[in-house]
mmCIF file of C-alpha atoms and ligand atoms in Angstrom:
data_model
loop_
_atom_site.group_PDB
_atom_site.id
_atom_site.type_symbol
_atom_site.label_atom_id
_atom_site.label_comp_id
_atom_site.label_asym_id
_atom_site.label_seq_id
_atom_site.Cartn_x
_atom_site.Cartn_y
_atom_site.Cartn_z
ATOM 1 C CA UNK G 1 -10.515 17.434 18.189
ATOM 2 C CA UNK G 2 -10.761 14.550 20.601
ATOM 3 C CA UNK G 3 -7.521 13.113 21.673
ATOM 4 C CA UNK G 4 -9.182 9.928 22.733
ATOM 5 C CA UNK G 5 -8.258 7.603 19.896
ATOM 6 C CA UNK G 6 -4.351 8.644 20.907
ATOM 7 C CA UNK G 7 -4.587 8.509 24.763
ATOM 8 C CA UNK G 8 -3.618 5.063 24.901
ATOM 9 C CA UNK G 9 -0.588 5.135 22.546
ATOM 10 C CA UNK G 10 3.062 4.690 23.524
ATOM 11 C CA UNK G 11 5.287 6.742 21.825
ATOM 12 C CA UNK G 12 9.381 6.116 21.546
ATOM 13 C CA UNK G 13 10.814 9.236 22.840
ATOM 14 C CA UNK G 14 14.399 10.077 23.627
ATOM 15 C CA UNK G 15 15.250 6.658 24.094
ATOM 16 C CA UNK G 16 11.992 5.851 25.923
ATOM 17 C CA UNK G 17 8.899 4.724 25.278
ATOM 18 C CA UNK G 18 6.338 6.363 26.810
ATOM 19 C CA UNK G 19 2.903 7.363 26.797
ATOM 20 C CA UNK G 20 1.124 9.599 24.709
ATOM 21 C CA UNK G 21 0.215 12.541 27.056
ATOM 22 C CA UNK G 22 3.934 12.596 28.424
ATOM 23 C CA UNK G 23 5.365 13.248 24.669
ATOM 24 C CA UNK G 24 6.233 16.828 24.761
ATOM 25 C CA UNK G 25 8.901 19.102 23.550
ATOM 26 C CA UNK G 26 10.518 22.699 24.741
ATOM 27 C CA UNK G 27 8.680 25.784 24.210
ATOM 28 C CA UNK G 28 12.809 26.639 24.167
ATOM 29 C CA UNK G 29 14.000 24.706 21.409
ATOM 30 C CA UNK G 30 14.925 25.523 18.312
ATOM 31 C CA UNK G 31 12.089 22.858 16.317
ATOM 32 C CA UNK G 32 9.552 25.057 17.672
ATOM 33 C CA UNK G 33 11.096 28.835 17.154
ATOM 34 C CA UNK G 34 12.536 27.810 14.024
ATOM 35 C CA UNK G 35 10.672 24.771 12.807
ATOM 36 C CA UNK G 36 14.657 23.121 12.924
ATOM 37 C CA UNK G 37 13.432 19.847 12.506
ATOM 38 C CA UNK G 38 13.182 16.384 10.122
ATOM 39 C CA UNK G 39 10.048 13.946 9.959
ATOM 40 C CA UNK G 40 9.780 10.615 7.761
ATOM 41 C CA UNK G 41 6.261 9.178 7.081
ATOM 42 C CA UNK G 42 5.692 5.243 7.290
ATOM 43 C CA UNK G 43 3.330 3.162 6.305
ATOM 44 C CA UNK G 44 2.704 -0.460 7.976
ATOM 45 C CA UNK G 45 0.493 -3.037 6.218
ATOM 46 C CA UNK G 46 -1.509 -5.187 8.299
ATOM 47 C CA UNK G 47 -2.346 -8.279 6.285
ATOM 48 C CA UNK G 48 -5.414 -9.853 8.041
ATOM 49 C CA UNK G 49 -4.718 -13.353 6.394
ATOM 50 C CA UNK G 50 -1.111 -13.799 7.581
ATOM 51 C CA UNK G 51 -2.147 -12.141 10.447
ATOM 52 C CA UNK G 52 1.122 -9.719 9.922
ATOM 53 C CA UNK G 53 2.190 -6.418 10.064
ATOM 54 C CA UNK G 54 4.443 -5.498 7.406
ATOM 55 C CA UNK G 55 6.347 -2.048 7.126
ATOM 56 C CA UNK G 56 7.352 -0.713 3.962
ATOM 57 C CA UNK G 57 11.048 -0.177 3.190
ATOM 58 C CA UNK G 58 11.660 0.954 6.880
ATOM 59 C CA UNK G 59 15.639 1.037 6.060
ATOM 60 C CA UNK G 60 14.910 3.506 3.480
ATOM 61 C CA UNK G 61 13.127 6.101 5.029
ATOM 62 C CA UNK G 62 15.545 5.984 7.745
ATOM 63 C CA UNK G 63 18.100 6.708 5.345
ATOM 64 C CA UNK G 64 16.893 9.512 3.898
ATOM 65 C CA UNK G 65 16.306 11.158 7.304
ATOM 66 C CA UNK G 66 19.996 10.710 7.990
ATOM 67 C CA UNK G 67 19.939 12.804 4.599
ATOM 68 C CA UNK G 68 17.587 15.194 5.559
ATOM 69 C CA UNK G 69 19.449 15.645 8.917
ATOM 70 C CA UNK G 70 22.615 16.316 6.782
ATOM 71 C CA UNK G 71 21.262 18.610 4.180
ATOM 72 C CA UNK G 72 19.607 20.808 7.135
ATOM 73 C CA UNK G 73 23.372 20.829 8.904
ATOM 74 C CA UNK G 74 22.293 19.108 12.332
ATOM 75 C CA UNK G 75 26.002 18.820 13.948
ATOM 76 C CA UNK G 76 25.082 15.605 15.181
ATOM 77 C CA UNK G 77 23.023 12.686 13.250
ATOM 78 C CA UNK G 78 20.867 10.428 14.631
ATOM 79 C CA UNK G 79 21.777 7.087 12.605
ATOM 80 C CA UNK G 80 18.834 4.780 10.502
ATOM 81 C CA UNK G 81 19.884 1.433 12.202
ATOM 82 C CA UNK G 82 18.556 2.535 15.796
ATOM 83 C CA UNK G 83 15.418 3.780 14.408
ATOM 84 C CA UNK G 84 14.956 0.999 12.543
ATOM 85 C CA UNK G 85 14.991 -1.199 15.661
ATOM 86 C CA UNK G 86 13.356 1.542 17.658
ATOM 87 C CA UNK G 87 10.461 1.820 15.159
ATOM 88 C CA UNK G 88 9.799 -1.634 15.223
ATOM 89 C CA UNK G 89 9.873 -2.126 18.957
ATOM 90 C CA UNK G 90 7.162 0.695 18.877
ATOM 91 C CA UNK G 91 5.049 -1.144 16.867
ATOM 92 C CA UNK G 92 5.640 -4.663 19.250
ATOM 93 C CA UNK G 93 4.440 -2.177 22.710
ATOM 94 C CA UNK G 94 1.179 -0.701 20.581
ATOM 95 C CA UNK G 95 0.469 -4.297 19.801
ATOM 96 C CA UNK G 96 -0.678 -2.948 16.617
ATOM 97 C CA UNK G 97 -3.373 -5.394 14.343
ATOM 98 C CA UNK G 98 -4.343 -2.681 11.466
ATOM 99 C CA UNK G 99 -2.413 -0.838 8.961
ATOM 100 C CA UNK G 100 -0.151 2.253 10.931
ATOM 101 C CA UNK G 101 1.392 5.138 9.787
ATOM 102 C CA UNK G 102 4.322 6.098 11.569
ATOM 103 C CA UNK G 103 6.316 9.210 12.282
ATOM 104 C CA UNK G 104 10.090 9.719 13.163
ATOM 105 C CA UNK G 105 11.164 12.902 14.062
ATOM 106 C CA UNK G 106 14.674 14.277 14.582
ATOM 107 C CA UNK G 107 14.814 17.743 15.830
ATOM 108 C CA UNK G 108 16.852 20.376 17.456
ATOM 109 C CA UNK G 109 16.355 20.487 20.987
ATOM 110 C CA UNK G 110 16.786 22.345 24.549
ATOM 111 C CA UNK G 111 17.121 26.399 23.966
ATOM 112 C CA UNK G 112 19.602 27.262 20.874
ATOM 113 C CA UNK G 113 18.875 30.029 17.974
ATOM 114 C CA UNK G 114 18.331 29.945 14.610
ATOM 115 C CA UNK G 115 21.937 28.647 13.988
ATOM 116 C CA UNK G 116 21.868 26.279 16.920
ATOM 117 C CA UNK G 117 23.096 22.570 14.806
ATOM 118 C CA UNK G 118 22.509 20.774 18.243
ATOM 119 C CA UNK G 119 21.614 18.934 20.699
ATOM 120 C CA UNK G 120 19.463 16.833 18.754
ATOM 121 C CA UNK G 121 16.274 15.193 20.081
ATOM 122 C CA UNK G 122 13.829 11.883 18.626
ATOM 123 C CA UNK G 123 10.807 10.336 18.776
ATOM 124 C CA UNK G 124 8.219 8.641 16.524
ATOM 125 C CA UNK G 125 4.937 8.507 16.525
ATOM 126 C CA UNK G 126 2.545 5.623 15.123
ATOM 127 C CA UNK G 127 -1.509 5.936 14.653
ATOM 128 C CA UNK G 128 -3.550 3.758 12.703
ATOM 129 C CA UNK G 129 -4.196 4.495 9.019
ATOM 130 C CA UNK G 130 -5.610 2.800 6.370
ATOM 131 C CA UNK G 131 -6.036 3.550 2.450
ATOM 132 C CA UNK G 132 -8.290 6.601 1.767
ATOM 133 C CA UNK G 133 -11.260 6.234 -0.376
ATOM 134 C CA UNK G 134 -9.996 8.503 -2.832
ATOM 135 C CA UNK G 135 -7.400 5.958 -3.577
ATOM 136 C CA UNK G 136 -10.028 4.252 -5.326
ATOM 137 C CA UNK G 137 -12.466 7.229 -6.662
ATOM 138 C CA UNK G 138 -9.552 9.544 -7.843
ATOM 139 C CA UNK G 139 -8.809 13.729 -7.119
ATOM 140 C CA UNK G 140 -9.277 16.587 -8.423
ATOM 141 C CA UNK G 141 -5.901 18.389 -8.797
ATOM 142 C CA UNK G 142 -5.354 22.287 -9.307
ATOM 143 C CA UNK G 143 -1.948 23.841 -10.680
ATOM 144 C CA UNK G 144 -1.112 26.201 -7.841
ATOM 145 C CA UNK G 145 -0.352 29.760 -7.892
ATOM 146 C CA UNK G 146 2.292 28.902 -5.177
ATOM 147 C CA UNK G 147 5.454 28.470 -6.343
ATOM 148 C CA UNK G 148 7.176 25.052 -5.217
ATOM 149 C CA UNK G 149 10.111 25.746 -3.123
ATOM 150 C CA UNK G 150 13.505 25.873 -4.675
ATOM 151 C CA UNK G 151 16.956 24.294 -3.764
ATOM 152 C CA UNK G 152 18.374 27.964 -3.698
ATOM 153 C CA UNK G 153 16.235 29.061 -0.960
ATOM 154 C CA UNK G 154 14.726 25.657 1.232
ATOM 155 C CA UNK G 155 16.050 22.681 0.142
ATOM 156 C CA UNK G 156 13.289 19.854 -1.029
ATOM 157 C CA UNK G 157 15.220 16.790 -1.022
ATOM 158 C CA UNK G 158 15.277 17.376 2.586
ATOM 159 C CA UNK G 159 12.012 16.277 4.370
ATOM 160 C CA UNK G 160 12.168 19.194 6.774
ATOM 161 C CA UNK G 161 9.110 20.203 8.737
ATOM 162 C CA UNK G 162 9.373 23.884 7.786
ATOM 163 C CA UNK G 163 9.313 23.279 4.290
ATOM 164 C CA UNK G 164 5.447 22.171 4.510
ATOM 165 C CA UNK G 165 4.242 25.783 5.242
ATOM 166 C CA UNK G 166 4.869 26.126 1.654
ATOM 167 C CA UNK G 167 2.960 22.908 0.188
ATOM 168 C CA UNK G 168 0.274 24.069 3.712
ATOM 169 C CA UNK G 169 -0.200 26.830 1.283
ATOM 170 C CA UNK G 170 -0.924 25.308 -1.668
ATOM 171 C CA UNK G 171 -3.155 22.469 -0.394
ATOM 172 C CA UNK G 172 -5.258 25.216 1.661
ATOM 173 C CA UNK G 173 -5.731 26.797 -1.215
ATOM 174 C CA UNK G 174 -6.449 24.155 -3.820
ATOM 175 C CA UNK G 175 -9.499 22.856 -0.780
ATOM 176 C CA UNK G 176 -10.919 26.150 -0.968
ATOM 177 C CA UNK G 177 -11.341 26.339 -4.858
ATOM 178 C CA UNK G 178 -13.042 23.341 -4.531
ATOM 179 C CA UNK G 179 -10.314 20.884 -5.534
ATOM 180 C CA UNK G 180 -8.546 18.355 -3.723
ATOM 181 C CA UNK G 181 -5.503 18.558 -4.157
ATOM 182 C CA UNK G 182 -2.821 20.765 -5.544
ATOM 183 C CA UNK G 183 0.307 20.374 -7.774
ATOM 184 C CA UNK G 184 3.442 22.629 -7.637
ATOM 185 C CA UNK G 185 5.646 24.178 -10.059
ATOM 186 C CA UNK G 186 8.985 25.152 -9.706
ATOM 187 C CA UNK G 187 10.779 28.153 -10.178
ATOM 188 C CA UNK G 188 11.752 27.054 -13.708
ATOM 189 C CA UNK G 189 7.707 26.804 -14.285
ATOM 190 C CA UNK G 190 8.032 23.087 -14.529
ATOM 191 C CA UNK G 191 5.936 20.392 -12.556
ATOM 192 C CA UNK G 192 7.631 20.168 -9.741
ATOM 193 C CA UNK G 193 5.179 18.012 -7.360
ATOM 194 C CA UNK G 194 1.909 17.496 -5.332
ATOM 195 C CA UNK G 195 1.662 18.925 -1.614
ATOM 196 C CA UNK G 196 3.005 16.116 0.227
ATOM 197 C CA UNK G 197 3.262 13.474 -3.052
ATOM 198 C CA UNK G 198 5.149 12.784 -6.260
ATOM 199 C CA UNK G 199 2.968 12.928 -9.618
ATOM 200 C CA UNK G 200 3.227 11.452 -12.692
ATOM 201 C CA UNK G 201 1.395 11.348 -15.840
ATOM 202 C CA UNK G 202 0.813 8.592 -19.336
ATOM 203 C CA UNK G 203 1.403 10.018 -22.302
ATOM 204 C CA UNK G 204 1.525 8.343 -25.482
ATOM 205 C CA UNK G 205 1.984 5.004 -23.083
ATOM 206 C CA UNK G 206 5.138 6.022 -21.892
ATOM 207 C CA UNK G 207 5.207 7.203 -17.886
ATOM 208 C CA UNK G 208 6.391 10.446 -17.433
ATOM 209 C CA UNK G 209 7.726 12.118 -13.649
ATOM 210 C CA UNK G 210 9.665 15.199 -13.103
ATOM 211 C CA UNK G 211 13.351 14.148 -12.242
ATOM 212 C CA UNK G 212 15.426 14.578 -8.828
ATOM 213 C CA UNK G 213 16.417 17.942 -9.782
ATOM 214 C CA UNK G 214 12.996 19.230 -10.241
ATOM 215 C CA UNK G 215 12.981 20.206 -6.368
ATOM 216 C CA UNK G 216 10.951 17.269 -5.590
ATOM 217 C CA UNK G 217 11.188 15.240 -2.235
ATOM 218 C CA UNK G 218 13.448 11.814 -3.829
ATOM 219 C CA UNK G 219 10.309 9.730 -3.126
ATOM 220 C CA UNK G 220 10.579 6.675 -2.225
ATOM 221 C CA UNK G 221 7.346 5.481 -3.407
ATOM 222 C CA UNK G 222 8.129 7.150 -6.736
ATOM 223 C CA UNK G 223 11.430 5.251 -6.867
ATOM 224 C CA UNK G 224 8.574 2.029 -6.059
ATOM 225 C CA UNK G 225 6.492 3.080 -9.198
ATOM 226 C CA UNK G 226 9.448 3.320 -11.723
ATOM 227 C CA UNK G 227 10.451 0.191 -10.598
ATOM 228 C CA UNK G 228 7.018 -1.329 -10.596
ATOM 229 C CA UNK G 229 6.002 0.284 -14.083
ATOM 230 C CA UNK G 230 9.437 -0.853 -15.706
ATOM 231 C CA UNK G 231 8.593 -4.320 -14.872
ATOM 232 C CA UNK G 232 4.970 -3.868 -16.489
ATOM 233 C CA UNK G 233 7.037 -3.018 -19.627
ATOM 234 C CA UNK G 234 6.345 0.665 -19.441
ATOM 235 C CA UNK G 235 8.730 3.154 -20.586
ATOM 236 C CA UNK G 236 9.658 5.779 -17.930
ATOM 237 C CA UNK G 237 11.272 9.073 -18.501
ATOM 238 C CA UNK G 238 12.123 11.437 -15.550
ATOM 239 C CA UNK G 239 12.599 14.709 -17.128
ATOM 240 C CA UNK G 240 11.165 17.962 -16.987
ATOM 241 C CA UNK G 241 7.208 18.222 -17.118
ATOM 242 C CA UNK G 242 5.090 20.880 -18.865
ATOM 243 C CA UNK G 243 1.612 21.862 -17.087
ATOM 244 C CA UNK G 244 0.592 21.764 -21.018
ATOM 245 C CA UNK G 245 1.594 17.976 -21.182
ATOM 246 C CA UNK G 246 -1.657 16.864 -18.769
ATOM 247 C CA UNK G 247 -4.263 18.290 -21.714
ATOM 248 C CA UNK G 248 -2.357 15.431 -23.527
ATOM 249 C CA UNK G 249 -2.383 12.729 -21.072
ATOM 250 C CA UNK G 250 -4.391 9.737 -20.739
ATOM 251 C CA UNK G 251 -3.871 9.168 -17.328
ATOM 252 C CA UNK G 252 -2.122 10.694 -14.332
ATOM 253 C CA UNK G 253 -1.829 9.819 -10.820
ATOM 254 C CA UNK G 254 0.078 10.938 -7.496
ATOM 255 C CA UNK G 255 2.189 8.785 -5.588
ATOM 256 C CA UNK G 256 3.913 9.302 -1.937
ATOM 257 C CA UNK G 257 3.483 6.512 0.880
ATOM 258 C CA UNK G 258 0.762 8.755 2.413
ATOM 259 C CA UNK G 259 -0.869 9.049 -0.998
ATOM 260 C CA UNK G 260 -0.023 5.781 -2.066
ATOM 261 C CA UNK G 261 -0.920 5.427 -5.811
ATOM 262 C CA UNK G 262 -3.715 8.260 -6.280
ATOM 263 C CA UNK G 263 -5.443 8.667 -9.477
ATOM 264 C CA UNK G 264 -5.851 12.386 -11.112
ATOM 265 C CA UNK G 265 -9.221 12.200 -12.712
ATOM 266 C CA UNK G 266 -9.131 15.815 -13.746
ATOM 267 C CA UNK G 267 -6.677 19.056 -13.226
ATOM 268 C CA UNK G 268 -8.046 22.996 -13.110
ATOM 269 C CA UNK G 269 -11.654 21.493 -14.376
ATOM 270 C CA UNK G 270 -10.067 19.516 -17.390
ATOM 271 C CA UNK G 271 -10.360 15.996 -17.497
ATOM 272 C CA UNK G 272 -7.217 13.544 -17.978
ATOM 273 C CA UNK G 273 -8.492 10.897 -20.539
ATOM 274 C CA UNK G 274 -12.010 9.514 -19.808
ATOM 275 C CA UNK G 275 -11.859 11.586 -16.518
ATOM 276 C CA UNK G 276 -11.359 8.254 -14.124
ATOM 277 C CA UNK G 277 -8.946 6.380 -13.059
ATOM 278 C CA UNK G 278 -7.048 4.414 -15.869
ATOM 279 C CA UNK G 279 -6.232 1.664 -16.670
ATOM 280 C CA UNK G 280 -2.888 1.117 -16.207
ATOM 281 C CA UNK G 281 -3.189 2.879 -13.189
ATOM 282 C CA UNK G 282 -5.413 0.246 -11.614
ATOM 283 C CA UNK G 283 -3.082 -2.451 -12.856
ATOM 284 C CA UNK G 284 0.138 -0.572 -11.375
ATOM 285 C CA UNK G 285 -2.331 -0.074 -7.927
ATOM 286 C CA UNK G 286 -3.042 -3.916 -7.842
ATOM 287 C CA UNK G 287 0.842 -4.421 -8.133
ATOM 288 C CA UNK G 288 1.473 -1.927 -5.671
ATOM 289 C CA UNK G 289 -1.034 -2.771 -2.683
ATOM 290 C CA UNK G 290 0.052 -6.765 -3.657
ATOM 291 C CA UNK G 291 3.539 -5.384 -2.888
ATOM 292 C CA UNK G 292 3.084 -3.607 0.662
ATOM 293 C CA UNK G 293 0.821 -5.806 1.716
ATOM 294 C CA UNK G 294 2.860 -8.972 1.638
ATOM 295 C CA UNK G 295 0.925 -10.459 -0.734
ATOM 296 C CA UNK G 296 4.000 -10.804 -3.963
ATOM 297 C CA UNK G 297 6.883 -12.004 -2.503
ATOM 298 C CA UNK G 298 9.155 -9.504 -1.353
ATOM 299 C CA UNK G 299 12.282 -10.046 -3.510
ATOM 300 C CA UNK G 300 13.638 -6.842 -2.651
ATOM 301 C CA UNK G 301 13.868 -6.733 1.056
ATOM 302 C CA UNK G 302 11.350 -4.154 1.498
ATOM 303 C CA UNK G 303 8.891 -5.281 3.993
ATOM 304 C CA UNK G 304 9.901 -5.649 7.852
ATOM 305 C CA UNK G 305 7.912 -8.245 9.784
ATOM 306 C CA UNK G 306 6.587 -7.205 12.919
HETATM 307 N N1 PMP I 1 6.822 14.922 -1.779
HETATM 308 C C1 PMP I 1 6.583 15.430 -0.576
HETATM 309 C C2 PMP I 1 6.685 16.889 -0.365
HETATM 310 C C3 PMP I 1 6.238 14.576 0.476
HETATM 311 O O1 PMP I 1 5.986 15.073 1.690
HETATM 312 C C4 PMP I 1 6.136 13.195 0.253
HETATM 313 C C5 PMP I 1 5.736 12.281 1.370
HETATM 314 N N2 PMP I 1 6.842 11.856 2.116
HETATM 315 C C6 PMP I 1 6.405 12.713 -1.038
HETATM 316 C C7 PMP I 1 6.745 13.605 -2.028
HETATM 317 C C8 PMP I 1 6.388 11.255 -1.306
HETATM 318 O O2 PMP I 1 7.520 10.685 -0.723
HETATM 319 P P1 PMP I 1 7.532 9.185 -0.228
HETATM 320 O O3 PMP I 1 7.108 8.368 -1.394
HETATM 321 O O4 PMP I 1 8.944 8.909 0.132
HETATM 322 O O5 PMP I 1 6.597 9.087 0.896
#
């Protein structure tokens, strides 16, 4: 792959910002022998009109990966207010004038093993990236034959690099049955989530999305939708979810900040209602993209100005 759209990038890293080719970690450290390491994915909105960039509930995200740095036992925590500030004086040196997404990475660095819990490292990353097209067209969506991993064994409420072999899996798989994209169960044979994104479905017109405990990632773009669809008026239940329940839905869609709001058009060859995107679903995407993009006013404190 050509590195050539990165080359000119700065990247924050270890307290520095630097450029893109001088961004390297230890062949010696324990995030690459044991994948001992925590990630958050960002999106930034670049509104054209207001001539803005807008990042999308930055204090959040840099919350939970003071969570995930807890849950994975890192004997030392890199705190969200620094990477807040970092994050956005990232985004100030790339001079950034399109949508980003960025990438913050804690990990465990120099030469420890397995049960090394420090010296910590961090950097983030930020590329451009705008909405995909099947944000509009909708996905296909398979029910994997991979298992979704369970709080017993890798903990999914952390977002820890080394859990993503096992969603790697399941998204290889579901691209070469001809599908794009795959959803999880758990080891209870419940829903449990998409590869990298939350999923919910409309059933009898109420919304319906596996809860916390269903070893899910606790989205924050899922926490966005219930929020979003509550003030539509819709009913929400987060509760266990039957693979049988999507033969009776009308509509479904994913949800995750890479993901966005995602409509399911059809899962293992069956179609969900008229097999497109719904209608609420387009309503709840207008709210949403209004939202990020600065367009609603932000009531909530969610956007950062850049
Ligand atoms: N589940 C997994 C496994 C994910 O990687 C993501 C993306 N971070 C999500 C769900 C969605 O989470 P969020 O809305 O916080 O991006």
């Amino acid at each position: 792959m050509s590195t050539d759209k990165f080359k000119d990038l700065i990247v924050y890293f270890n307290g520095e910002f630097v450029p893109w080719d001088q961004a390297k970690i230890h062949a010696f450290s324990p995030a690459v022998k044991y994948g001992a390491s925590v990630f958050e994915g960002i999106r930034g909105y670049w509104n054209a009109d207001k001539q803005k960039l807008y990042l999308f509930r930055l204090q959040d995200h840099m919350e939970r990966i003071e969570l995930s740095q807890r849950v994975m036992r890192f004997g030392e925590i890199a705190p969200a207010g620094p990477l807040c500030d970092a994050t956005v004086e990232l985004m100030r040196r790339n001079k950034f004038k399109a949508s980003v997404h960025i990438r913050p990475t804690v990990y465990l660095d120099e030469y420890g093993e397995s049960s090394a819990r420090g010296p910590i490292g961090q950097f983030i990353t930020a590329i451009e990236r705008g909405t995909p097209k099947k944000v509009e067209d909708g996905v296909r969506a398979q029910v994997s034959s991979w298992e979704r991993i369970s709080d017993r064994s890798m903990p999914a409420r952390a977002k820890s690099n080394a859990n993503y072999n096992n969603s790697r899996y399941a998204g290889i798989q579901a691209k070469v049955d001809g599908y794009d994209a795959a959803i999880m169960l758990n080891s209870r044979g419940k829903i449990s989530e998409g590869q990298g994104m939350c999923v919910f479905m409309i059933r009898n017109g109420v919304a319906i999305t596996p809860s916390v405990t269903s070893d899910i990632l606790e989205s924050i773009t899922r926490d966005t939708v219930i929020i979003l669809l509550k003030e539509m008026g819709i009913e929400v239940q987060e509760r266990d979810m039957d693979r049988s329940e999507f033969y009776d839905a009308s509509e479904a869609f994913f949800c995750g900040t890479g993901w966005e709001v995602t409509p399911i058009n059809d899962i293992d060859g069956s179609p969900i209602g008229a097999g497109k995107p719904g209608e609420l679903t387009r309503k709840l995407q207008n709210k949403y993209f209004d939202l990020v993009n600065g367009v609603t006013e932000d009531t909530r404190g969610w956007l950062t100005e850049v």
